[in-house]
mmCIF file of N, CA, C and O in Angstrom:
data_model
loop_
_atom_site.group_PDB
_atom_site.id
_atom_site.type_symbol
_atom_site.label_atom_id
_atom_site.label_comp_id
_atom_site.label_asym_id
_atom_site.label_seq_id
_atom_site.Cartn_x
_atom_site.Cartn_y
_atom_site.Cartn_z
ATOM 1 N N ALA A 989 142.171 54.427 127.212
ATOM 2 C CA ALA A 989 141.616 55.219 126.125
ATOM 3 C C ALA A 989 141.463 54.354 124.876
ATOM 4 O O ALA A 989 140.536 54.537 124.108
ATOM 5 N N THR A 990 142.377 53.407 124.679
ATOM 6 C CA THR A 990 142.321 52.539 123.507
ATOM 7 C C THR A 990 141.108 51.623 123.563
ATOM 8 O O THR A 990 140.452 51.401 122.545
ATOM 9 N N ALA A 991 140.794 51.108 124.730
ATOM 10 C CA ALA A 991 139.632 50.235 124.878
ATOM 11 C C ALA A 991 138.342 50.998 124.587
ATOM 12 O O ALA A 991 137.426 50.474 123.951
ATOM 13 N N ALA A 992 138.274 52.251 125.026
ATOM 14 C CA ALA A 992 137.085 53.071 124.774
ATOM 15 C C ALA A 992 136.938 53.356 123.283
ATOM 16 O O ALA A 992 135.828 53.321 122.743
ATOM 17 N N ALA A 993 138.038 53.624 122.618
ATOM 18 C CA ALA A 993 137.994 53.891 121.180
ATOM 19 C C ALA A 993 137.567 52.647 120.414
ATOM 20 O O ALA A 993 136.775 52.723 119.464
ATOM 21 N N THR A 994 138.058 51.504 120.839
ATOM 22 C CA THR A 994 137.678 50.240 120.202
ATOM 23 C C THR A 994 136.197 49.953 120.415
ATOM 24 O O THR A 994 135.491 49.545 119.486
ATOM 25 N N ALA A 995 135.712 50.188 121.618
ATOM 26 C CA ALA A 995 134.300 49.968 121.911
ATOM 27 C C ALA A 995 133.425 50.904 121.094
ATOM 28 O O ALA A 995 132.377 50.495 120.573
ATOM 29 N N ALA A 996 133.845 52.153 120.948
ATOM 30 C CA ALA A 996 133.080 53.119 120.158
ATOM 31 C C ALA A 996 133.056 52.719 118.689
ATOM 32 O O ALA A 996 132.020 52.811 118.024
ATOM 33 N N ALA A 997 134.177 52.262 118.174
ATOM 34 C CA ALA A 997 134.244 51.830 116.777
ATOM 35 C C ALA A 997 133.387 50.588 116.552
ATOM 36 O O ALA A 997 132.695 50.474 115.530
ATOM 37 N N THR A 998 133.405 49.663 117.498
ATOM 38 C CA THR A 998 132.579 48.453 117.394
ATOM 39 C C THR A 998 131.099 48.807 117.421
ATOM 40 O O THR A 998 130.309 48.277 116.635
ATOM 41 N N ALA A 999 130.719 49.714 118.307
ATOM 42 C CA ALA A 999 129.321 50.135 118.391
ATOM 43 C C ALA A 999 128.879 50.819 117.107
ATOM 44 O O ALA A 999 127.778 50.581 116.610
ATOM 45 N N ALA A 1000 129.737 51.654 116.531
ATOM 46 C CA ALA A 1000 129.405 52.332 115.279
ATOM 47 C C ALA A 1000 129.260 51.333 114.135
ATOM 48 O O ALA A 1000 128.347 51.444 113.312
ATOM 49 N N ALA A 1001 130.135 50.342 114.095
ATOM 50 C CA ALA A 1001 130.055 49.322 113.044
ATOM 51 C C ALA A 1001 128.792 48.482 113.204
ATOM 52 O O ALA A 1001 128.116 48.155 112.222
ATOM 53 N N THR A 1002 128.450 48.155 114.424
ATOM 54 C CA THR A 1002 127.241 47.369 114.688
ATOM 55 C C THR A 1002 125.999 48.149 114.276
ATOM 56 O O THR A 1002 125.088 47.603 113.666
ATOM 57 N N ARG A 1003 125.979 49.442 114.594
ATOM 58 C CA ARG A 1003 124.840 50.283 114.224
ATOM 59 C C ARG A 1003 124.659 50.331 112.719
ATOM 60 O O ARG A 1003 123.542 50.324 112.230
ATOM 61 N N SER A 1004 125.757 50.394 111.973
ATOM 62 C CA SER A 1004 125.645 50.491 110.529
ATOM 63 C C SER A 1004 125.194 49.173 109.910
ATOM 64 O O SER A 1004 124.670 49.161 108.801
ATOM 65 N N MET A 1005 125.376 48.035 110.616
ATOM 66 C CA MET A 1005 124.961 46.735 110.080
ATOM 67 C C MET A 1005 123.482 46.470 110.348
ATOM 68 O O MET A 1005 122.871 45.660 109.666
ATOM 69 N N ILE A 1006 122.892 47.144 111.318
ATOM 70 C CA ILE A 1006 121.486 46.945 111.646
ATOM 71 C C ILE A 1006 120.675 47.975 110.864
ATOM 72 O O ILE A 1006 120.992 49.159 110.868
ATOM 73 N N SER A 1007 119.619 47.511 110.216
ATOM 74 C CA SER A 1007 118.812 48.415 109.393
ATOM 75 C C SER A 1007 118.139 49.472 110.264
ATOM 76 O O SER A 1007 117.842 49.229 111.444
ATOM 77 N N PRO A 1008 117.880 50.649 109.691
ATOM 78 C CA PRO A 1008 117.183 51.695 110.444
ATOM 79 C C PRO A 1008 115.809 51.240 110.942
ATOM 80 O O PRO A 1008 115.389 51.610 112.041
ATOM 81 N N ALA A 1009 115.117 50.423 110.164
ATOM 82 C CA ALA A 1009 113.795 49.935 110.584
ATOM 83 C C ALA A 1009 113.910 49.054 111.829
ATOM 84 O O ALA A 1009 113.098 49.161 112.752
ATOM 85 N N ALA A 1010 114.928 48.202 111.862
ATOM 86 C CA ALA A 1010 115.132 47.334 113.029
ATOM 87 C C ALA A 1010 115.525 48.158 114.255
ATOM 88 O O ALA A 1010 115.061 47.900 115.370
ATOM 89 N N ARG A 1011 116.364 49.168 114.044
ATOM 90 C CA ARG A 1011 116.746 50.034 115.167
ATOM 91 C C ARG A 1011 115.546 50.824 115.670
ATOM 92 O O ARG A 1011 115.369 51.008 116.876
ATOM 93 N N ALA A 1012 114.684 51.264 114.740
ATOM 94 C CA ALA A 1012 113.489 52.012 115.131
ATOM 95 C C ALA A 1012 112.577 51.148 115.997
ATOM 96 O O ALA A 1012 112.074 51.612 117.030
ATOM 97 N N ARG A 1013 112.365 49.899 115.597
ATOM 98 C CA ARG A 1013 111.526 48.992 116.391
ATOM 99 C C ARG A 1013 112.139 48.757 117.770
ATOM 100 O O ARG A 1013 111.430 48.707 118.773
ATOM 101 N N ALA A 1014 113.461 48.620 117.816
ATOM 102 C CA ALA A 1014 114.136 48.398 119.100
ATOM 103 C C ALA A 1014 113.966 49.612 120.020
ATOM 104 O O ALA A 1014 113.670 49.463 121.211
ATOM 105 N N TYR A 1015 114.145 50.809 119.472
ATOM 106 C CA TYR A 1015 113.946 52.022 120.269
ATOM 107 C C TYR A 1015 112.493 52.125 120.744
ATOM 108 O O TYR A 1015 112.238 52.514 121.880
ATOM 109 N N HIS A 1016 111.554 51.787 119.856
ATOM 110 C CA HIS A 1016 110.140 51.858 120.216
ATOM 111 C C HIS A 1016 109.828 50.886 121.353
ATOM 112 O O HIS A 1016 109.140 51.240 122.317
ATOM 113 N N ARG A 1017 110.333 49.670 121.249
ATOM 114 C CA ARG A 1017 110.104 48.683 122.313
ATOM 115 C C ARG A 1017 110.728 49.127 123.633
ATOM 116 O O ARG A 1017 110.134 48.961 124.693
ATOM 117 N N ARG A 1018 111.940 49.701 123.536
ATOM 118 C CA ARG A 1018 112.588 50.159 124.758
ATOM 119 C C ARG A 1018 111.834 51.348 125.353
ATOM 120 O O ARG A 1018 111.720 51.471 126.574
ATOM 121 N N ALA A 1019 111.268 52.199 124.506
ATOM 122 C CA ALA A 1019 110.460 53.320 124.997
ATOM 123 C C ALA A 1019 109.252 52.800 125.768
ATOM 124 O O ALA A 1019 108.929 53.309 126.853
ATOM 125 N N LYS A 1020 108.586 51.782 125.233
ATOM 126 C CA LYS A 1020 107.428 51.219 125.930
ATOM 127 C C LYS A 1020 107.847 50.558 127.239
ATOM 128 O O LYS A 1020 107.141 50.669 128.248
ATOM 129 N N ALA A 1021 108.998 49.902 127.250
ATOM 130 C CA ALA A 1021 109.491 49.276 128.482
ATOM 131 C C ALA A 1021 109.821 50.343 129.524
ATOM 132 O O ALA A 1021 109.484 50.202 130.704
ATOM 133 N N ARG A 1022 110.476 51.417 129.096
ATOM 134 C CA ARG A 1022 110.809 52.490 130.032
ATOM 135 C C ARG A 1022 109.552 53.154 130.578
ATOM 136 O O ARG A 1022 109.498 53.533 131.747
ATOM 137 N N LEU A 1023 108.535 53.282 129.725
ATOM 138 C CA LEU A 1023 107.274 53.854 130.178
ATOM 139 C C LEU A 1023 106.639 52.965 131.235
ATOM 140 O O LEU A 1023 106.118 53.452 132.242
ATOM 141 N N ALA A 1024 106.718 51.648 131.041
ATOM 142 C CA ALA A 1024 106.180 50.707 132.027
ATOM 143 C C ALA A 1024 106.934 50.800 133.351
ATOM 144 O O ALA A 1024 106.356 50.573 134.418
ATOM 145 N N LEU A 1025 108.203 51.166 133.279
ATOM 146 C CA LEU A 1025 109.021 51.328 134.488
ATOM 147 C C LEU A 1025 108.947 52.758 135.041
ATOM 148 O O LEU A 1025 109.695 53.108 135.946
ATOM 149 N N GLU A 1026 108.056 53.559 134.465
ATOM 150 C CA GLU A 1026 107.832 54.943 134.868
ATOM 151 C C GLU A 1026 109.052 55.840 134.676
ATOM 152 O O GLU A 1026 109.243 56.819 135.385
ATOM 153 N N ASP A 1027 109.879 55.504 133.671
ATOM 154 C CA ASP A 1027 111.003 56.348 133.275
ATOM 155 C C ASP A 1027 110.537 57.173 132.072
ATOM 156 O O ASP A 1027 110.815 56.859 130.932
ATOM 157 N N ARG A 1028 109.785 58.247 132.358
ATOM 158 C CA ARG A 1028 109.178 59.039 131.290
ATOM 159 C C ARG A 1028 110.222 59.757 130.441
ATOM 160 O O ARG A 1028 110.054 59.873 129.234
ATOM 161 N N THR A 1029 111.294 60.225 131.049
ATOM 162 C CA THR A 1029 112.330 60.925 130.293
ATOM 163 C C THR A 1029 113.007 59.979 129.313
ATOM 164 O O THR A 1029 113.183 60.314 128.137
ATOM 165 N N GLY A 1030 113.371 58.798 129.785
ATOM 166 C CA GLY A 1030 113.989 57.805 128.901
ATOM 167 C C GLY A 1030 113.042 57.349 127.809
ATOM 168 O O GLY A 1030 113.445 57.166 126.659
ATOM 169 N N ALA A 1031 111.768 57.167 128.166
ATOM 170 C CA ALA A 1031 110.768 56.754 127.181
ATOM 171 C C ALA A 1031 110.615 57.815 126.103
ATOM 172 O O ALA A 1031 110.526 57.498 124.914
ATOM 173 N N LEU A 1032 110.617 59.069 126.503
ATOM 174 C CA LEU A 1032 110.491 60.168 125.551
ATOM 175 C C LEU A 1032 111.684 60.208 124.600
ATOM 176 O O LEU A 1032 111.520 60.370 123.384
ATOM 177 N N GLU A 1033 112.885 60.032 125.135
ATOM 178 C CA GLU A 1033 114.089 60.040 124.302
ATOM 179 C C GLU A 1033 114.066 58.894 123.296
ATOM 180 O O GLU A 1033 114.366 59.086 122.105
ATOM 181 N N ASP A 1034 113.706 57.690 123.754
ATOM 182 C CA ASP A 1034 113.680 56.537 122.859
ATOM 183 C C ASP A 1034 112.570 56.642 121.825
ATOM 184 O O ASP A 1034 112.752 56.285 120.663
ATOM 185 N N ALA A 1035 111.409 57.139 122.227
ATOM 186 C CA ALA A 1035 110.307 57.314 121.279
ATOM 187 C C ALA A 1035 110.685 58.342 120.217
ATOM 188 O O ALA A 1035 110.360 58.172 119.037
ATOM 189 N N LYS A 1036 111.383 59.392 120.630
ATOM 190 C CA LYS A 1036 111.832 60.410 119.676
ATOM 191 C C LYS A 1036 112.792 59.803 118.656
ATOM 192 O O LYS A 1036 112.676 60.036 117.453
ATOM 193 N N GLU A 1037 113.734 59.009 119.132
ATOM 194 C CA GLU A 1037 114.701 58.376 118.227
ATOM 195 C C GLU A 1037 114.002 57.408 117.281
ATOM 196 O O GLU A 1037 114.295 57.376 116.084
ATOM 197 N N ALA A 1038 113.067 56.617 117.796
ATOM 198 C CA ALA A 1038 112.336 55.670 116.950
ATOM 199 C C ALA A 1038 111.500 56.409 115.921
ATOM 200 O O ALA A 1038 111.434 55.999 114.751
ATOM 201 N N ALA A 1039 110.883 57.508 116.325
ATOM 202 C CA ALA A 1039 110.090 58.304 115.384
ATOM 203 C C ALA A 1039 110.983 58.897 114.303
ATOM 204 O O ALA A 1039 110.632 58.902 113.122
ATOM 205 N N TYR A 1040 112.151 59.378 114.701
ATOM 206 C CA TYR A 1040 113.109 59.936 113.750
ATOM 207 C C TYR A 1040 113.545 58.887 112.734
ATOM 208 O O TYR A 1040 113.740 59.185 111.562
ATOM 209 N N LEU A 1041 113.666 57.638 113.181
ATOM 210 C CA LEU A 1041 114.071 56.555 112.289
ATOM 211 C C LEU A 1041 112.913 56.023 111.441
ATOM 212 O O LEU A 1041 113.109 55.167 110.600
ATOM 213 N N GLY A 1042 111.703 56.521 111.677
ATOM 214 C CA GLY A 1042 110.590 56.201 110.795
ATOM 215 C C GLY A 1042 109.561 55.218 111.306
ATOM 216 O O GLY A 1042 108.725 54.761 110.535
ATOM 217 N N ASP A 1043 109.571 54.881 112.585
ATOM 218 C CA ASP A 1043 108.568 53.964 113.133
ATOM 219 C C ASP A 1043 107.275 54.742 113.386
ATOM 220 O O ASP A 1043 107.226 55.609 114.241
ATOM 221 N N ARG A 1044 106.233 54.431 112.614
ATOM 222 C CA ARG A 1044 104.984 55.193 112.719
ATOM 223 C C ARG A 1044 104.315 55.040 114.077
ATOM 224 O O ARG A 1044 103.712 55.982 114.574
ATOM 225 N N SER A 1045 104.397 53.863 114.660
ATOM 226 C CA SER A 1045 103.815 53.671 115.994
ATOM 227 C C SER A 1045 104.536 54.545 117.017
ATOM 228 O O SER A 1045 103.923 55.061 117.950
ATOM 229 N N ALA A 1046 105.830 54.693 116.833
ATOM 230 C CA ALA A 1046 106.614 55.519 117.754
ATOM 231 C C ALA A 1046 106.264 56.990 117.595
ATOM 232 O O ALA A 1046 106.334 57.742 118.564
ATOM 233 N N VAL A 1047 105.871 57.392 116.395
ATOM 234 C CA VAL A 1047 105.475 58.785 116.190
ATOM 235 C C VAL A 1047 104.268 59.109 117.064
ATOM 236 O O VAL A 1047 104.232 60.137 117.736
ATOM 237 N N SER A 1048 103.282 58.207 117.077
ATOM 238 C CA SER A 1048 102.099 58.466 117.907
ATOM 239 C C SER A 1048 102.441 58.375 119.393
ATOM 240 O O SER A 1048 101.928 59.154 120.197
ATOM 241 N N LEU A 1049 103.318 57.444 119.775
ATOM 242 C CA LEU A 1049 103.740 57.349 121.180
ATOM 243 C C LEU A 1049 104.472 58.616 121.588
ATOM 244 O O LEU A 1049 104.223 59.177 122.661
ATOM 245 N N TYR A 1050 105.372 59.084 120.737
ATOM 246 C CA TYR A 1050 106.128 60.306 121.023
ATOM 247 C C TYR A 1050 105.178 61.494 121.175
ATOM 248 O O TYR A 1050 105.297 62.281 122.125
ATOM 249 N N GLY A 1051 104.211 61.606 120.279
ATOM 250 C CA GLY A 1051 103.241 62.692 120.370
ATOM 251 C C GLY A 1051 102.452 62.639 121.662
ATOM 252 O O GLY A 1051 102.230 63.665 122.314
ATOM 253 N N ARG A 1052 102.035 61.432 122.047
ATOM 254 C CA ARG A 1052 101.276 61.282 123.289
ATOM 255 C C ARG A 1052 102.130 61.676 124.489
ATOM 256 O O ARG A 1052 101.683 62.381 125.400
ATOM 257 N N LEU A 1053 103.403 61.238 124.504
ATOM 258 C CA LEU A 1053 104.292 61.576 125.625
ATOM 259 C C LEU A 1053 104.553 63.074 125.693
ATOM 260 O O LEU A 1053 104.601 63.651 126.786
ATOM 261 N N ILE A 1054 104.702 63.708 124.537
ATOM 262 C CA ILE A 1054 104.915 65.163 124.509
ATOM 263 C C ILE A 1054 103.682 65.877 125.058
ATOM 264 O O ILE A 1054 103.796 66.786 125.879
ATOM 265 N N ARG A 1055 102.497 65.459 124.602
ATOM 266 C CA ARG A 1055 101.269 66.096 125.096
ATOM 267 C C ARG A 1055 101.111 65.907 126.598
ATOM 268 O O ARG A 1055 100.757 66.843 127.310
ATOM 269 N N GLU A 1056 101.385 64.694 127.073
ATOM 270 C CA GLU A 1056 101.260 64.430 128.512
ATOM 271 C C GLU A 1056 102.271 65.222 129.317
ATOM 272 O O GLU A 1056 101.953 65.730 130.386
ATOM 273 N N SER A 1057 103.493 65.339 128.801
ATOM 274 C CA SER A 1057 104.516 66.068 129.555
ATOM 275 C C SER A 1057 104.215 67.554 129.575
ATOM 276 O O SER A 1057 104.420 68.210 130.585
ATOM 277 N N SER A 1058 103.689 68.098 128.480
ATOM 278 C CA SER A 1058 103.372 69.524 128.490
ATOM 279 C C SER A 1058 102.130 69.814 129.313
ATOM 280 O O SER A 1058 102.045 70.831 129.971
ATOM 281 N N SER A 1059 101.162 68.901 129.324
ATOM 282 C CA SER A 1059 99.977 69.142 130.150
ATOM 283 C C SER A 1059 100.303 68.977 131.626
ATOM 284 O O SER A 1059 99.773 69.696 132.469
ATOM 285 N N SER A 1060 101.202 68.059 131.967
ATOM 286 C CA SER A 1060 101.562 67.900 133.372
ATOM 287 C C SER A 1060 102.425 69.059 133.850
ATOM 288 O O SER A 1060 102.313 69.481 134.998
ATOM 289 N N SER A 1061 103.255 69.620 132.977
ATOM 290 C CA SER A 1061 104.054 70.769 133.401
ATOM 291 C C SER A 1061 103.187 72.006 133.541
ATOM 292 O O SER A 1061 103.433 72.852 134.385
ATOM 293 N N MET A 1062 102.130 72.108 132.727
ATOM 294 C CA MET A 1062 101.219 73.240 132.848
ATOM 295 C C MET A 1062 100.377 73.120 134.107
ATOM 296 O O MET A 1062 100.133 74.091 134.801
ATOM 297 N N SER A 1063 99.939 71.905 134.431
ATOM 298 C CA SER A 1063 99.083 71.737 135.602
ATOM 299 C C SER A 1063 99.863 71.809 136.904
ATOM 300 O O SER A 1063 99.306 72.107 137.948
ATOM 301 N N SER A 1064 101.174 71.566 136.846
ATOM 302 C CA SER A 1064 101.964 71.630 138.075
ATOM 303 C C SER A 1064 102.334 73.057 138.439
ATOM 304 O O SER A 1064 102.852 73.303 139.512
ATOM 305 N N GLY A 1065 102.105 73.993 137.527
ATOM 306 C CA GLY A 1065 102.392 75.389 137.839
ATOM 307 C C GLY A 1065 103.863 75.718 137.751
ATOM 308 O O GLY A 1065 104.292 76.715 138.285
ATOM 309 N N SER A 1066 104.647 74.913 137.057
ATOM 310 C CA SER A 1066 106.072 75.186 136.972
ATOM 311 C C SER A 1066 106.379 76.368 136.075
ATOM 312 O O SER A 1066 107.488 76.833 136.036
ATOM 313 N N GLY A 1067 105.386 76.872 135.361
ATOM 314 C CA GLY A 1067 105.605 78.012 134.498
ATOM 315 C C GLY A 1067 105.655 79.336 135.241
ATOM 316 O O GLY A 1067 105.917 80.361 134.642
ATOM 317 N N GLY A 1068 105.397 79.340 136.512
ATOM 318 C CA GLY A 1068 105.471 80.572 137.275
ATOM 319 C C GLY A 1068 104.224 81.422 137.154
ATOM 320 O O GLY A 1068 104.217 82.562 137.574
ATOM 321 N N SER A 1069 103.155 80.910 136.556
ATOM 322 C CA SER A 1069 101.954 81.721 136.420
ATOM 323 C C SER A 1069 100.814 81.136 137.235
ATOM 324 O O SER A 1069 99.671 81.191 136.850
ATOM 325 N N GLY A 1070 101.134 80.572 138.366
ATOM 326 C CA GLY A 1070 100.120 79.976 139.227
ATOM 327 C C GLY A 1070 99.324 81.031 139.960
ATOM 328 O O GLY A 1070 99.506 82.231 139.774
ATOM 329 N N SER A 1071 98.448 80.580 140.822
ATOM 330 C CA SER A 1071 97.574 81.527 141.516
ATOM 331 C C SER A 1071 98.207 82.069 142.788
ATOM 332 O O SER A 1071 97.690 82.996 143.373
ATOM 333 N N GLY A 1072 99.310 81.515 143.220
ATOM 334 C CA GLY A 1072 99.926 81.966 144.464
ATOM 335 C C GLY A 1072 100.798 83.185 144.265
ATOM 336 O O GLY A 1072 101.256 83.494 143.175
ATOM 337 N N GLY A 1073 101.019 83.922 145.325
ATOM 338 C CA GLY A 1073 101.952 85.041 145.291
ATOM 339 C C GLY A 1073 101.447 86.269 144.566
ATOM 340 O O GLY A 1073 102.225 87.149 144.250
ATOM 341 N N GLY A 1074 100.166 86.320 144.209
ATOM 342 C CA GLY A 1074 99.647 87.484 143.535
ATOM 343 C C GLY A 1074 99.999 87.551 142.066
ATOM 344 O O GLY A 1074 99.736 88.533 141.402
ATOM 345 N N GLU A 1075 100.654 86.531 141.522
ATOM 346 C CA GLU A 1075 100.988 86.534 140.111
ATOM 347 C C GLU A 1075 99.781 86.089 139.319
ATOM 348 O O GLU A 1075 99.092 85.164 139.679
ATOM 349 N N GLY A 1076 99.532 86.724 138.211
ATOM 350 C CA GLY A 1076 98.424 86.333 137.368
ATOM 351 C C GLY A 1076 98.917 85.609 136.142
ATOM 352 O O GLY A 1076 100.053 85.755 135.734
ATOM 353 N N GLY A 1077 98.060 84.828 135.547
ATOM 354 C CA GLY A 1077 98.404 84.140 134.313
ATOM 355 C C GLY A 1077 98.177 85.045 133.129
ATOM 356 O O GLY A 1077 97.903 86.238 133.252
ATOM 357 N N LEU A 1078 98.260 84.503 131.942
ATOM 358 C CA LEU A 1078 98.070 85.279 130.733
ATOM 359 C C LEU A 1078 96.653 85.821 130.619
ATOM 360 O O LEU A 1078 96.432 86.861 130.042
ATOM 361 N N LEU A 1079 95.689 85.091 131.160
ATOM 362 C CA LEU A 1079 94.309 85.516 131.030
ATOM 363 C C LEU A 1079 93.864 86.493 132.104
ATOM 364 O O LEU A 1079 92.795 87.068 132.025
ATOM 365 N N SER A 1080 94.688 86.697 133.114
ATOM 366 C CA SER A 1080 94.280 87.582 134.208
ATOM 367 C C SER A 1080 94.602 89.027 133.861
ATOM 368 O O SER A 1080 95.401 89.316 132.979
ATOM 369 N N ASN A 1081 93.974 89.929 134.580
ATOM 370 C CA ASN A 1081 94.289 91.350 134.421
ATOM 371 C C ASN A 1081 95.570 91.635 135.187
ATOM 372 O O ASN A 1081 95.660 91.369 136.366
ATOM 373 N N GLN A 1082 96.529 92.219 134.525
ATOM 374 C CA GLN A 1082 97.831 92.478 135.104
ATOM 375 C C GLN A 1082 97.822 93.905 135.683
ATOM 376 O O GLN A 1082 98.004 94.855 134.964
ATOM 377 N N GLY A 1083 97.573 94.047 136.957
ATOM 378 C CA GLY A 1083 97.599 95.372 137.576
ATOM 379 C C GLY A 1083 96.256 96.082 137.435
ATOM 380 O O GLY A 1083 95.258 95.507 137.049
ATOM 381 N N THR A 1084 96.245 97.379 137.724
ATOM 382 C CA THR A 1084 94.994 98.125 137.733
ATOM 383 C C THR A 1084 94.508 98.495 136.353
ATOM 384 O O THR A 1084 93.324 98.700 136.138
ATOM 385 N N GLY A 1085 95.399 98.565 135.378
ATOM 386 C CA GLY A 1085 95.005 98.994 134.046
ATOM 387 C C GLY A 1085 94.503 97.857 133.184
ATOM 388 O O GLY A 1085 94.274 98.040 131.997
ATOM 389 N N GLY A 1086 94.312 96.696 133.734
ATOM 390 C CA GLY A 1086 93.877 95.552 132.924
ATOM 391 C C GLY A 1086 95.039 95.073 132.091
ATOM 392 O O GLY A 1086 96.130 94.853 132.589
ATOM 393 N N GLY A 1087 94.836 94.938 130.816
ATOM 394 C CA GLY A 1087 95.913 94.568 129.908
ATOM 395 C C GLY A 1087 96.143 93.082 129.796
ATOM 396 O O GLY A 1087 97.028 92.655 129.078
ATOM 397 N N GLY A 1088 95.364 92.271 130.503
ATOM 398 C CA GLY A 1088 95.519 90.833 130.372
ATOM 399 C C GLY A 1088 94.941 90.337 129.049
ATOM 400 O O GLY A 1088 94.228 91.058 128.352
ATOM 401 N N LEU A 1089 95.243 89.150 128.694
ATOM 402 C CA LEU A 1089 94.744 88.561 127.466
ATOM 403 C C LEU A 1089 93.234 88.459 127.471
ATOM 404 O O LEU A 1089 92.594 88.558 126.435
ATOM 405 N N ALA A 1090 92.643 88.317 128.659
ATOM 406 C CA ALA A 1090 91.193 88.221 128.762
ATOM 407 C C ALA A 1090 90.518 89.500 128.267
ATOM 408 O O ALA A 1090 89.414 89.465 127.744
ATOM 409 N N ASP A 1091 91.186 90.647 128.412
ATOM 410 C CA ASP A 1091 90.614 91.901 127.929
ATOM 411 C C ASP A 1091 90.544 91.949 126.407
ATOM 412 O O ASP A 1091 89.714 92.643 125.844
ATOM 413 N N MET A 1092 91.431 91.244 125.764
ATOM 414 C CA MET A 1092 91.467 91.233 124.306
ATOM 415 C C MET A 1092 90.464 90.269 123.702
ATOM 416 O O MET A 1092 90.120 90.398 122.547
ATOM 417 N N LEU A 1093 90.011 89.314 124.489
ATOM 418 C CA LEU A 1093 89.108 88.294 123.952
ATOM 419 C C LEU A 1093 87.681 88.731 123.943
ATOM 420 O O LEU A 1093 87.193 89.499 124.645
#
């Protein structure tokens, strides 16, 4: 337990000695490396941290990753509103009385 506490204290001290701008660039670079290795979750986490620390390039990378992840989750049908099983999406008529969003448009 003592070794873990020492390692945590050393890591915290090291983080405070490195400027936020340098840490942001490091996170951004690691996000791009993870993306190249097809680790989208890790890339998203690192891009988010770099964006939070103020790296403008990371902000656009983070936005792109968010858009891609939400469009891929929508196209994969993981939302439960796919065409199978008789379930309709928001735009479909829900049952015999209509009531879908398409009726309102």
